[in-house]
Each structure stands twice: as C-alpha cells, then as structure tokens.
mmCIF file of C-alpha atoms and ligand atoms in Angstrom:
data_model
loop_
_atom_site.group_PDB
_atom_site.id
_atom_site.type_symbol
_atom_site.label_atom_id
_atom_site.label_comp_id
_atom_site.label_asym_id
_atom_site.label_seq_id
_atom_site.Cartn_x
_atom_site.Cartn_y
_atom_site.Cartn_z
ATOM 1 C CA UNK A 359 117.146 87.288 92.372
ATOM 2 C CA UNK A 360 113.371 86.688 91.498
ATOM 3 C CA UNK A 361 110.530 87.688 93.884
ATOM 4 C CA UNK A 362 106.601 87.309 94.079
ATOM 5 C CA UNK A 363 104.589 89.743 95.931
ATOM 6 C CA UNK A 364 100.988 90.054 96.704
ATOM 7 C CA UNK A 365 98.020 92.424 95.991
ATOM 8 C CA UNK A 366 96.551 94.140 99.050
ATOM 9 C CA UNK A 367 93.073 95.373 99.604
ATOM 10 C CA UNK A 368 92.504 98.294 101.948
ATOM 11 C CA UNK A 369 89.524 97.817 104.459
ATOM 12 C CA UNK A 370 90.379 101.170 106.159
ATOM 13 C CA UNK A 371 91.500 103.465 103.082
ATOM 14 C CA UNK A 372 94.605 105.542 102.556
ATOM 15 C CA UNK A 373 93.654 108.746 100.809
ATOM 16 C CA UNK A 374 95.688 111.885 101.003
ATOM 17 C CA UNK A 375 99.283 112.719 101.372
ATOM 18 C CA UNK A 376 101.020 115.300 103.529
ATOM 19 C CA UNK A 377 104.303 114.725 102.001
ATOM 20 C CA UNK A 378 104.161 113.880 98.210
ATOM 21 C CA UNK A 379 107.674 113.204 97.711
ATOM 22 C CA UNK A 380 108.061 110.802 100.544
ATOM 23 C CA UNK A 381 104.479 109.709 100.165
ATOM 24 C CA UNK A 382 103.486 110.275 103.650
ATOM 25 C CA UNK A 383 99.882 109.663 104.260
ATOM 26 C CA UNK A 384 97.488 112.001 106.394
ATOM 27 C CA UNK A 385 96.027 108.946 107.874
ATOM 28 C CA UNK A 386 96.579 105.323 108.986
ATOM 29 C CA UNK A 387 95.248 102.576 106.971
ATOM 30 C CA UNK A 388 94.638 98.858 107.208
ATOM 31 C CA UNK A 389 94.577 96.145 104.581
ATOM 32 C CA UNK A 390 94.288 92.453 103.727
ATOM 33 C CA UNK A 391 96.900 90.774 101.682
ATOM 34 C CA UNK A 392 95.527 88.484 99.156
ATOM 35 C CA UNK A 393 96.770 84.989 98.172
ATOM 36 C CA UNK A 394 99.952 85.166 95.979
ATOM 37 C CA UNK A 395 98.997 82.264 93.974
ATOM 38 C CA UNK A 396 95.728 84.181 92.701
ATOM 39 C CA UNK A 397 97.327 87.605 92.025
ATOM 40 C CA UNK A 398 100.748 88.695 92.179
ATOM 41 C CA UNK A 399 103.654 90.411 90.593
ATOM 42 C CA UNK A 400 106.931 88.396 89.648
ATOM 43 C CA UNK A 401 110.127 90.616 89.564
ATOM 44 C CA UNK A 402 113.601 89.384 88.459
ATOM 45 C CA UNK A 403 116.622 91.665 89.533
ATOM 46 C CA UNK A 404 119.889 90.681 87.658
ATOM 47 C CA UNK A 405 123.065 92.749 88.233
ATOM 48 C CA UNK A 406 126.076 92.280 85.982
ATOM 49 C CA UNK A 407 129.009 94.048 85.012
ATOM 50 C CA UNK A 408 128.049 93.569 81.554
ATOM 51 C CA UNK A 409 125.045 96.103 81.464
ATOM 52 C CA UNK A 410 125.882 99.675 80.993
ATOM 53 C CA UNK A 411 122.592 101.159 82.139
ATOM 54 C CA UNK A 412 119.778 99.961 84.493
ATOM 55 C CA UNK A 413 116.848 98.754 82.310
ATOM 56 C CA UNK A 414 113.222 97.932 83.309
ATOM 57 C CA UNK A 415 110.864 95.774 81.451
ATOM 58 C CA UNK A 416 107.146 95.459 82.561
ATOM 59 C CA UNK A 417 105.024 92.819 80.874
ATOM 60 C CA UNK A 418 107.465 92.352 78.107
ATOM 61 C CA UNK A 419 107.827 96.083 77.262
ATOM 62 C CA UNK A 420 110.744 98.310 78.059
ATOM 63 C CA UNK A 421 109.984 101.156 80.153
ATOM 64 C CA UNK A 422 112.386 104.222 80.245
ATOM 65 C CA UNK A 423 113.528 104.847 83.913
ATOM 66 C CA UNK A 424 113.127 108.467 84.362
ATOM 67 C CA UNK A 425 115.344 110.360 86.852
ATOM 68 C CA UNK A 426 112.575 111.282 89.111
ATOM 69 C CA UNK A 427 110.580 107.977 88.592
ATOM 70 C CA UNK A 428 109.685 105.883 91.689
ATOM 71 C CA UNK A 429 112.035 102.791 90.148
ATOM 72 C CA UNK A 430 115.051 105.351 90.057
ATOM 73 C CA UNK A 431 114.230 106.469 93.645
ATOM 74 C CA UNK A 432 113.979 102.937 94.849
ATOM 75 C CA UNK A 433 117.012 101.605 93.146
ATOM 76 C CA UNK A 434 119.035 104.549 94.692
ATOM 77 C CA UNK A 435 117.551 103.916 98.051
ATOM 78 C CA UNK A 436 118.240 100.498 98.180
ATOM 79 C CA UNK A 437 122.101 101.054 96.577
ATOM 80 C CA UNK A 438 122.680 103.508 99.381
ATOM 81 C CA UNK A 439 121.388 100.962 101.910
ATOM 82 C CA UNK A 440 123.275 98.298 100.709
ATOM 83 C CA UNK A 441 126.633 97.137 102.357
ATOM 84 C CA UNK A 442 127.751 95.102 99.617
ATOM 85 C CA UNK A 443 131.167 95.611 97.963
ATOM 86 C CA UNK A 444 131.396 98.955 96.064
ATOM 87 C CA UNK A 445 132.119 97.169 92.886
ATOM 88 C CA UNK A 446 128.979 95.207 93.017
ATOM 89 C CA UNK A 447 126.979 98.575 93.747
ATOM 90 C CA UNK A 448 128.415 100.354 90.671
ATOM 91 C CA UNK A 449 127.133 97.471 88.520
ATOM 92 C CA UNK A 450 123.820 98.177 86.568
ATOM 93 C CA UNK A 451 120.441 96.332 86.872
ATOM 94 C CA UNK A 452 118.112 94.373 84.673
ATOM 95 C CA UNK A 453 114.687 94.613 86.103
ATOM 96 C CA UNK A 454 111.971 92.369 84.626
ATOM 97 C CA UNK A 455 108.564 92.343 85.971
ATOM 98 C CA UNK A 456 105.166 90.679 85.126
ATOM 99 C CA UNK A 457 101.461 90.376 86.828
ATOM 100 C CA UNK A 458 99.575 87.450 86.750
ATOM 101 C CA UNK A 459 96.324 89.396 86.411
ATOM 102 C CA UNK A 460 95.440 92.172 84.016
ATOM 103 C CA UNK A 461 97.311 95.350 84.942
ATOM 104 C CA UNK A 462 94.430 97.304 83.281
ATOM 105 C CA UNK A 463 91.963 95.876 85.413
ATOM 106 C CA UNK A 464 92.953 98.570 88.041
ATOM 107 C CA UNK A 465 93.442 96.046 90.848
ATOM 108 C CA UNK A 466 96.138 97.513 93.075
ATOM 109 C CA UNK A 467 98.675 96.456 90.692
ATOM 110 C CA UNK A 468 101.005 99.259 91.937
ATOM 111 C CA UNK A 469 100.950 97.810 95.296
ATOM 112 C CA UNK A 470 102.085 94.393 94.283
ATOM 113 C CA UNK A 471 104.379 95.907 91.755
ATOM 114 C CA UNK A 472 106.398 98.246 93.914
ATOM 115 C CA UNK A 473 106.519 95.772 96.970
ATOM 116 C CA UNK A 474 107.821 93.229 94.544
ATOM 117 C CA UNK A 475 110.345 95.613 93.222
ATOM 118 C CA UNK A 476 111.432 96.362 96.862
ATOM 119 C CA UNK A 477 111.672 92.860 97.861
ATOM 120 C CA UNK A 478 113.705 91.680 94.752
ATOM 121 C CA UNK A 479 116.004 94.679 94.888
ATOM 122 C CA UNK A 480 116.368 94.013 98.610
ATOM 123 C CA UNK A 481 117.316 90.433 97.980
ATOM 124 C CA UNK A 482 119.874 91.296 95.182
ATOM 125 C CA UNK A 483 121.503 93.864 97.566
ATOM 126 C CA UNK A 484 121.359 92.002 100.659
ATOM 127 C CA UNK A 485 118.723 93.967 102.415
ATOM 128 C CA UNK A 486 116.022 91.526 104.103
ATOM 129 C CA UNK A 487 114.663 93.907 106.844
ATOM 130 C CA UNK A 488 110.959 94.034 106.057
ATOM 131 C CA UNK A 489 110.589 97.492 108.033
ATOM 132 C CA UNK A 490 113.326 98.855 105.655
ATOM 133 C CA UNK A 491 111.752 97.308 102.486
ATOM 134 C CA UNK A 492 108.202 98.723 103.622
ATOM 135 C CA UNK A 493 109.665 102.236 103.750
ATOM 136 C CA UNK A 494 111.557 101.591 100.035
ATOM 137 C CA UNK A 495 108.151 100.308 98.724
ATOM 138 C CA UNK A 496 106.258 103.260 100.130
ATOM 139 C CA UNK A 497 108.404 105.533 98.001
ATOM 140 C CA UNK A 498 106.962 103.531 94.923
ATOM 141 C CA UNK A 499 103.390 103.756 95.749
ATOM 142 C CA UNK A 500 102.020 104.408 99.207
ATOM 143 C CA UNK A 501 99.842 101.397 99.407
ATOM 144 C CA UNK A 502 102.842 99.142 98.183
ATOM 145 C CA UNK A 503 104.307 99.495 101.881
ATOM 146 C CA UNK A 504 101.453 97.271 102.881
ATOM 147 C CA UNK A 505 102.180 94.317 100.362
ATOM 148 C CA UNK A 506 105.497 93.609 102.163
ATOM 149 C CA UNK A 507 103.682 91.489 104.735
ATOM 150 C CA UNK A 508 100.987 89.004 104.373
ATOM 151 C CA UNK A 509 97.830 88.552 106.593
ATOM 152 C CA UNK A 510 96.423 91.951 108.039
ATOM 153 C CA UNK A 511 98.474 95.010 107.897
ATOM 154 C CA UNK A 512 98.545 98.571 109.171
ATOM 155 C CA UNK A 513 100.457 101.136 107.801
ATOM 156 C CA UNK A 514 101.400 103.437 110.415
ATOM 157 C CA UNK A 515 101.189 107.068 108.977
ATOM 158 C CA UNK A 516 104.172 108.362 110.919
ATOM 159 C CA UNK A 517 105.864 111.790 110.777
ATOM 160 C CA UNK A 518 109.014 111.120 108.448
ATOM 161 C CA UNK A 519 110.475 108.622 106.300
ATOM 162 C CA UNK A 520 111.758 106.648 109.263
ATOM 163 C CA UNK A 521 108.346 106.428 110.949
ATOM 164 C CA UNK A 522 105.968 105.895 108.174
ATOM 165 C CA UNK A 523 105.920 102.242 107.473
ATOM 166 C CA UNK A 524 103.494 99.092 107.709
ATOM 167 C CA UNK A 525 103.470 96.474 110.400
ATOM 168 C CA UNK A 526 101.644 93.123 110.510
ATOM 169 C CA UNK A 527 98.413 93.038 112.603
ATOM 170 C CA UNK A 528 98.271 89.195 112.331
ATOM 171 C CA UNK A 529 99.401 86.639 109.647
ATOM 172 C CA UNK A 530 97.272 84.747 107.052
ATOM 173 C CA UNK A 531 96.578 81.731 109.138
ATOM 174 C CA UNK A 532 94.844 83.883 111.672
ATOM 175 C CA UNK A 533 91.471 83.885 109.793
ATOM 176 C CA UNK A 534 91.388 81.080 107.308
ATOM 177 C CA UNK A 535 87.932 81.181 106.774
ATOM 178 C CA UNK A 536 87.841 84.619 105.255
ATOM 179 C CA UNK A 537 87.180 84.573 101.339
ATOM 180 C CA UNK A 538 87.562 87.450 98.944
ATOM 181 C CA UNK A 539 85.593 87.587 95.752
ATOM 182 C CA UNK A 540 86.623 90.308 93.271
ATOM 183 C CA UNK A 541 84.471 91.429 90.467
ATOM 184 C CA UNK A 542 86.171 92.675 87.398
ATOM 185 C CA UNK A 543 83.689 95.225 85.922
ATOM 186 C CA UNK A 544 83.586 95.236 82.105
ATOM 187 C CA UNK A 545 84.659 98.673 81.530
ATOM 188 C CA UNK A 546 87.719 100.122 79.627
ATOM 189 C CA UNK A 547 87.312 103.837 80.844
ATOM 190 C CA UNK A 548 90.482 105.253 82.308
ATOM 191 C CA UNK A 549 90.196 106.389 86.019
ATOM 192 C CA UNK A 550 91.702 109.480 87.617
ATOM 193 C CA UNK A 551 95.050 108.066 89.058
ATOM 194 C CA UNK A 552 94.941 107.714 92.698
ATOM 195 C CA UNK A 553 97.781 110.287 93.143
ATOM 196 C CA UNK A 554 96.410 112.885 91.106
ATOM 197 C CA UNK A 555 92.746 111.888 92.790
ATOM 198 C CA UNK A 556 93.964 112.141 96.164
ATOM 199 C CA UNK A 557 96.097 115.335 95.680
ATOM 200 C CA UNK A 558 92.636 116.887 94.462
ATOM 201 C CA UNK A 559 90.754 115.725 97.451
ATOM 202 C CA UNK A 560 93.423 117.243 99.721
ATOM 203 C CA UNK A 561 93.250 120.489 98.116
ATOM 204 C CA UNK A 562 89.487 120.876 97.877
ATOM 205 C CA UNK A 563 87.523 118.693 100.151
ATOM 206 C CA UNK A 564 86.506 120.113 103.462
ATOM 207 C CA UNK A 565 85.445 116.670 104.797
ATOM 208 C CA UNK A 566 88.916 115.070 104.368
ATOM 209 C CA UNK A 567 90.413 116.591 107.419
ATOM 210 C CA UNK A 568 87.756 115.329 109.663
ATOM 211 C CA UNK A 569 88.044 111.890 108.116
ATOM 212 C CA UNK A 570 91.770 111.951 108.887
ATOM 213 C CA UNK A 571 91.923 113.529 112.304
ATOM 214 C CA UNK A 572 88.596 112.202 113.855
ATOM 215 C CA UNK A 573 87.147 109.213 111.862
ATOM 216 C CA UNK A 574 90.094 107.050 110.960
ATOM 217 C CA UNK A 575 91.902 106.932 114.385
ATOM 218 C CA UNK A 576 88.875 105.529 116.014
ATOM 219 C CA UNK A 577 88.128 103.179 113.129
ATOM 220 C CA UNK A 578 91.707 101.811 113.138
ATOM 221 C CA UNK A 579 91.444 100.588 116.586
ATOM 222 C CA UNK A 580 88.070 99.149 116.214
ATOM 223 C CA UNK A 581 89.022 97.352 112.882
ATOM 224 C CA UNK A 582 92.231 95.841 114.415
ATOM 225 C CA UNK A 583 90.174 94.456 117.536
ATOM 226 C CA UNK A 584 87.608 93.004 114.967
ATOM 227 C CA UNK A 585 90.315 91.378 112.797
ATOM 228 C CA UNK A 586 92.045 89.905 116.099
ATOM 229 C CA UNK A 587 88.786 88.625 117.457
ATOM 230 C CA UNK A 588 87.745 87.330 113.991
ATOM 231 C CA UNK A 589 84.599 89.460 114.571
ATOM 232 C CA UNK A 590 83.104 89.340 110.970
ATOM 233 C CA UNK A 591 80.314 91.540 111.574
ATOM 234 C CA UNK A 592 82.224 94.464 112.905
ATOM 235 C CA UNK A 593 84.955 93.911 110.215
ATOM 236 C CA UNK A 594 82.217 93.919 107.413
ATOM 237 C CA UNK A 595 80.436 97.076 108.859
ATOM 238 C CA UNK A 596 83.575 99.281 109.090
ATOM 239 C CA UNK A 597 84.913 98.078 105.733
ATOM 240 C CA UNK A 598 81.783 99.011 103.820
ATOM 241 C CA UNK A 599 81.377 102.220 105.955
ATOM 242 C CA UNK A 600 85.098 103.191 105.058
ATOM 243 C CA UNK A 601 84.628 102.369 101.419
ATOM 244 C CA UNK A 602 81.580 104.649 101.498
ATOM 245 C CA UNK A 603 83.393 107.319 103.238
ATOM 246 C CA UNK A 604 86.363 107.274 100.746
ATOM 247 C CA UNK A 605 83.917 107.679 97.927
ATOM 248 C CA UNK A 606 82.113 110.310 99.654
ATOM 249 C CA UNK A 607 85.378 112.241 99.923
ATOM 250 C CA UNK A 608 85.770 111.595 96.166
ATOM 251 C CA UNK A 609 82.447 113.287 95.591
ATOM 252 C CA UNK A 610 83.257 116.207 97.891
ATOM 253 C CA UNK A 611 86.524 116.929 95.847
ATOM 254 C CA UNK A 612 85.967 119.866 93.491
ATOM 255 C CA UNK A 613 85.357 119.023 90.390
ATOM 256 C CA UNK A 614 84.289 115.727 91.708
ATOM 257 C CA UNK A 615 85.846 112.340 91.137
ATOM 258 C CA UNK A 616 83.837 109.288 90.364
ATOM 259 C CA UNK A 617 85.248 105.920 90.608
ATOM 260 C CA UNK A 618 82.203 104.129 91.278
ATOM 261 C CA UNK A 619 79.937 103.271 88.336
ATOM 262 C CA UNK A 620 76.277 101.841 88.059
ATOM 263 C CA UNK A 621 77.757 98.403 87.999
ATOM 264 C CA UNK A 622 79.321 99.018 91.252
ATOM 265 C CA UNK A 623 76.239 100.599 92.576
ATOM 266 C CA UNK A 624 74.321 97.527 91.693
ATOM 267 C CA UNK A 625 77.030 95.310 93.514
ATOM 268 C CA UNK A 626 76.471 97.521 96.661
ATOM 269 C CA UNK A 627 72.772 96.760 96.558
ATOM 270 C CA UNK A 628 73.289 93.168 96.158
ATOM 271 C CA UNK A 629 75.510 92.979 98.971
ATOM 272 C CA UNK A 630 73.228 95.033 101.142
ATOM 273 C CA UNK A 631 70.156 92.831 100.050
ATOM 274 C CA UNK A 632 72.012 89.547 100.866
ATOM 275 C CA UNK A 633 72.851 90.874 104.322
ATOM 276 C CA UNK A 634 69.262 91.753 104.725
ATOM 277 C CA UNK A 635 68.311 88.265 103.703
ATOM 278 C CA UNK A 636 70.538 86.529 106.166
ATOM 279 C CA UNK A 637 69.567 88.902 108.964
ATOM 280 C CA UNK A 638 73.360 89.479 109.757
ATOM 281 C CA UNK A 639 76.274 90.807 107.891
ATOM 282 C CA UNK A 640 77.773 87.907 105.625
ATOM 283 C CA UNK A 641 79.376 90.140 103.027
ATOM 284 C CA UNK A 642 81.383 93.392 102.859
ATOM 285 C CA UNK A 643 82.059 95.252 99.904
ATOM 286 C CA UNK A 644 84.895 97.818 99.270
ATOM 287 C CA UNK A 645 85.912 99.707 96.274
ATOM 288 C CA UNK A 646 89.383 101.650 95.543
ATOM 289 C CA UNK A 647 89.897 103.997 92.778
ATOM 290 C CA UNK A 648 88.099 102.133 90.135
ATOM 291 C CA UNK A 649 84.814 100.461 89.645
ATOM 292 C CA UNK A 650 85.651 96.810 90.444
ATOM 293 C CA UNK A 651 84.381 95.426 93.659
ATOM 294 C CA UNK A 652 86.226 93.524 96.234
ATOM 295 C CA UNK A 653 83.811 91.557 98.276
ATOM 296 C CA UNK A 654 84.976 89.895 101.940
ATOM 297 C CA UNK A 655 82.867 86.981 102.978
ATOM 298 C CA UNK A 656 83.370 83.752 104.970
ATOM 299 C CA UNK A 657 83.863 80.273 103.522
ATOM 300 C CA UNK A 658 80.588 79.062 104.412
ATOM 301 C CA UNK A 659 78.837 81.674 102.139
ATOM 302 C CA UNK A 660 81.506 82.135 99.485
ATOM 303 C CA UNK A 661 80.283 79.707 96.854
ATOM 304 C CA UNK A 662 76.600 81.110 97.418
ATOM 305 C CA UNK A 663 77.794 84.621 96.779
ATOM 306 C CA UNK A 664 79.703 83.517 93.577
ATOM 307 C CA UNK A 665 76.711 81.762 92.336
ATOM 308 C CA UNK A 666 74.366 84.693 92.870
ATOM 309 C CA UNK A 667 76.875 87.083 90.864
ATOM 310 C CA UNK A 668 76.986 84.557 87.845
ATOM 311 C CA UNK A 669 73.144 84.531 88.074
ATOM 312 C CA UNK A 670 72.999 88.343 88.141
ATOM 313 C CA UNK A 671 75.958 88.978 85.596
ATOM 314 C CA UNK A 672 75.479 86.579 82.720
ATOM 315 C CA UNK A 673 77.722 86.771 79.728
ATOM 316 C CA UNK A 674 76.034 86.938 76.340
ATOM 317 C CA UNK A 675 77.880 86.507 72.951
ATOM 318 C CA UNK A 676 78.018 89.370 70.359
ATOM 319 C CA UNK A 677 74.673 88.670 68.791
ATOM 320 C CA UNK A 678 72.949 88.332 72.253
ATOM 321 C CA UNK A 679 72.055 84.702 71.342
ATOM 322 C CA UNK A 680 73.548 82.509 73.848
ATOM 323 C CA UNK A 681 74.548 82.858 77.237
ATOM 324 C CA UNK A 682 77.654 81.719 78.821
ATOM 325 C CA UNK A 683 78.844 81.568 82.530
ATOM 326 C CA UNK A 684 80.877 84.328 83.903
ATOM 327 C CA UNK A 685 84.304 82.860 84.584
ATOM 328 C CA UNK A 686 85.621 82.233 87.876
ATOM 329 C CA UNK A 687 89.414 82.408 88.425
ATOM 330 C CA UNK A 688 91.573 81.628 91.620
ATOM 331 C CA UNK A 689 91.894 79.235 93.994
ATOM 332 C CA UNK A 690 88.310 78.775 95.323
ATOM 333 C CA UNK A 691 86.864 78.078 92.040
ATOM 334 C CA UNK A 692 84.889 75.044 92.962
ATOM 335 C CA UNK A 693 81.187 75.475 93.511
ATOM 336 C CA UNK A 694 79.451 73.016 95.601
ATOM 337 C CA UNK A 695 75.825 71.561 95.028
ATOM 338 C CA UNK A 696 74.206 73.585 97.869
ATOM 339 C CA UNK A 697 75.547 76.703 96.456
ATOM 340 C CA UNK A 698 72.378 77.652 94.885
ATOM 341 C CA UNK A 699 69.955 79.212 97.451
ATOM 342 C CA UNK A 700 66.578 79.532 95.700
ATOM 343 C CA UNK A 701 65.047 81.508 98.259
ATOM 344 C CA UNK A 702 67.839 84.080 98.130
ATOM 345 C CA UNK A 703 67.470 84.119 94.453
ATOM 346 C CA UNK A 704 63.693 84.779 94.653
ATOM 347 C CA UNK A 705 64.603 87.460 97.542
ATOM 348 C CA UNK A 706 66.944 89.274 95.080
ATOM 349 C CA UNK A 707 64.282 89.047 92.197
ATOM 350 C CA UNK A 708 61.529 90.316 94.376
ATOM 351 C CA UNK A 709 63.647 93.091 95.309
ATOM 352 C CA UNK A 710 64.233 94.203 91.507
ATOM 353 C CA UNK A 711 67.657 92.621 90.961
ATOM 354 C CA UNK A 712 67.323 91.017 87.579
ATOM 355 C CA UNK A 713 69.990 89.275 85.307
ATOM 356 C CA UNK A 714 72.179 92.256 83.837
ATOM 357 C CA UNK A 715 74.231 90.842 80.865
ATOM 358 C CA UNK A 716 77.854 91.519 80.201
ATOM 359 C CA UNK A 717 78.457 94.036 83.176
ATOM 360 C CA UNK A 718 81.124 91.934 84.578
ATOM 361 C CA UNK A 719 83.986 90.212 82.630
ATOM 362 C CA UNK A 720 85.048 87.678 85.286
ATOM 363 C CA UNK A 721 85.375 86.883 88.990
ATOM 364 C CA UNK A 722 88.450 86.293 91.053
ATOM 365 C CA UNK A 723 87.655 83.970 94.059
ATOM 366 C CA UNK A 724 90.565 84.148 96.522
ATOM 367 C CA UNK A 725 91.699 84.278 100.182
ATOM 368 C CA UNK A 726 94.053 85.962 102.494
ATOM 369 C CA UNK A 727 97.665 85.183 101.772
ATOM 370 C CA UNK A 728 101.260 85.502 102.874
ATOM 371 C CA UNK A 729 103.743 88.252 102.026
ATOM 372 C CA UNK A 730 106.421 88.420 99.222
ATOM 373 C CA UNK A 731 108.874 85.458 98.850
ATOM 374 C CA UNK A 732 111.656 84.368 96.659
ATOM 375 C CA UNK A 733 111.177 81.972 93.772
ATOM 376 C CA UNK A 734 113.391 80.136 91.517
ATOM 377 C CA UNK A 735 111.483 80.846 88.397
ATOM 378 C CA UNK A 736 113.445 83.605 86.987
ATOM 379 C CA UNK A 737 112.008 85.884 84.292
ATOM 380 C CA UNK A 738 114.132 86.653 80.975
ATOM 381 C CA UNK A 739 113.582 89.644 78.870
HETATM 382 O O1 PMV B 806 99.133 103.624 96.547
HETATM 383 P P1 PMV B 806 98.244 104.254 95.708
HETATM 384 O O2 PMV B 806 98.742 105.522 95.137
HETATM 385 O O3 PMV B 806 98.024 103.360 94.586
HETATM 386 O O4 PMV B 806 96.742 104.652 96.541
HETATM 387 C C1 PMV B 806 95.942 103.631 96.640
HETATM 388 C C2 PMV B 806 94.513 104.278 97.316
HETATM 389 C C3 PMV B 806 93.417 103.487 97.520
HETATM 390 O O5 PMV B 806 93.791 102.060 96.774
HETATM 391 C C4 PMV B 806 92.203 104.036 96.959
HETATM 392 C C5 PMV B 806 93.280 102.974 98.952
HETATM 393 C C6 PMV B 806 94.225 102.153 99.666
HETATM 394 O O6 PMV B 806 94.429 102.395 100.939
HETATM 395 O O7 PMV B 806 94.948 101.298 99.066
#
C-alpha cells in the first residue's frame, strides 16, 4: 500500500502537552491543509512473510525502529486495532517514506510524515476510519493528527486518547481563492525541536496557561466562523496574532527560545506594510518552530506578493556579481503581467524596505488541499 499525505500549517497554534506519552495538547488548534501536489510525504508499507523484522527507510536511509519510537508505537497500535487474520498480523513490515520537499527546511515535515504513516499502515491493515487514523497519527507527532483531513481542520484537545483527535471544519473546495506562499529562509541553523520547546514552555512560561485556558478557546470559535464565512480579514488578523502569541510564549520560556530570526522579522514588517498600503488585510503571516514564513493571501494578490518577495530577496552568485531570480516552486508559479505594482514597490522603498540578497533560498506558492490518498506509485528501497 502506498499513501500520500499533506503538510498542514496551524493558524491557531498547538503549543504544550498535558500528556507527553499520548501527546494530548493543552489547547485546541486549527490548521489549513496544503496542496498534496506541492508538498507531501509518500509512504509505502509492504507486509511479507519473508521479512524477519520491521524496517524503516526515510528518504533512502535506513532508520532504526527503537522500542519507544513513534513508528513502533504506531505500528503496535494499528496491529492491535486490525481485524485481519493473525497470520498477517504476525508478518513484518517494510516501510519506505520520502518527502517531495526538503525535510531540513523545517516545514511541518513530521505532520505529513506521521499522517502518511498512519494512513499507509491503516490501508495495509484494513483500517480506514479517519477518526482512528487521526488518533494514531497524533501518537507520531501531535500536529500530524490534523493532516489526515483536507481543507481546514480543528484538533479538539480532548481529555484522553479517545477524545483527542482532529475533525474537518470544511473541505478544500470551500475557499478556492486562498493562496499560501511559503518563504524558505536561507539558514541552516538547527532549531530547538518542537517537543523539547513546548515542554520547556509548559514548565517555565507563566503566560502559557492563560493562553490555553482563556485566549485559545475564544480564538477557536472566531476562527472557525471566519473560515466558514470566508472572512479573510478576521482570518488574517487572528492568524497573525496567534503566531505572535506563540512566539511571545517562546520568549517567555526560561531560558527563552528564539525561532524567528531577522529575516522572519523583515517578512513580518513587509506583510504589515502591504496591509497598510492596501488599507485592509490582504496578507497574513504565520511562523512555526523555525524561521520560515507561511503567508496566507487571496488569489487576486498572490502574484503581486510573490513578485514583491522576489524584488526584496534577490539571489546573488558567490562573487556577488550577478543577480538571479528567487526560484518559485509549486502549482502557482506563473506571475501575470499586472503582478508588478510600482506604487507598492515605491511605498515599501520609502518605508525603508530595500533589496536584501540571499536571505531566502526559494518560495513555494501553493493552495489549500485535500487529505491523504492512496497512489499506485509504490516506493522501493
Ligand atoms: O506536532 P509537533 O510536535 O511537530 O508540533 C508542532 C508545533 C507547531 O508547528 C509550532 C504548531 C502547530 O500547531 O503545528
């Protein structure tokens, strides 16, 4: 069985566990699932009586499956839920997985990866119920429970394994005008992992409780309404405020955690200036546990936003002699002729935003997408 599963980007962030083993969160979260064709994990699960142990290959490299590893926990879970013949359940599995985007880019690869593993294992062992797969994926990495659905998704925090799972708010056809522009920051620095970071925040931040108990419950309600009503301005304001608050919690963690860098902050400034220029919210930034920016916008602005980003972040060659254009990948590559808004460029320049070479390495231009699916393109080792 081979499955493909998408990346999701949280607009109301999950940060903090109340149960580390079960990965039960301290607050609900909401995310947008991205288009599978632009960013996805593909995983093949092959079960055979000829294998003498479970094996895992990630992006071509064999990984040891440790006893307490998420992969082992998920395999055990799926096998114990499966009603297939005992002989089949005793056979070992060969799991092969690849990402179609750089894992090192720190782009929610664990969400797509574990959702894909849950889906592929489920298909191999006869479990197709998405609620069950969402719970299994959650044990891989919390945010993965949202990637088992397309469109806009809420992870209901719940109280235990049974009640902590994702549900779809609306599918990917609901808001076709929504575009997502991802800026890959040119930096190799290793971030504090999300699980270590959130554990330190829960232990030391005095703001995190207030966020989980008071701020998020209200935001989840308003965000769901904004999504259902396709109210971009409310969606955008909440998305930016929630990203800001998540990074404020990181700063309130002791010692503090810094996921944003100068390039991230410059992108925040550019987004704020673009919104100021249009006198309404047309872009919304959000950042996860790393410096890469995810910008939500609507189709009528998308090519102008990409063009502006390419103007501000040119690529220079090693000798700083020739400029090349920042590559744009993804399904919305084409930029139209009216993409260049000279007045906006002048406005940014007069606000002090000048071209800054080599800070980004590329842009991914994508949209909201569907959940995992099976494919006949099987991976081999
Ligand atoms: O599921 P994890 O452990 O990769 O944590 C994800 C945390 C954030 O990406 C920062 C927020 C989120 O809700 O996805």
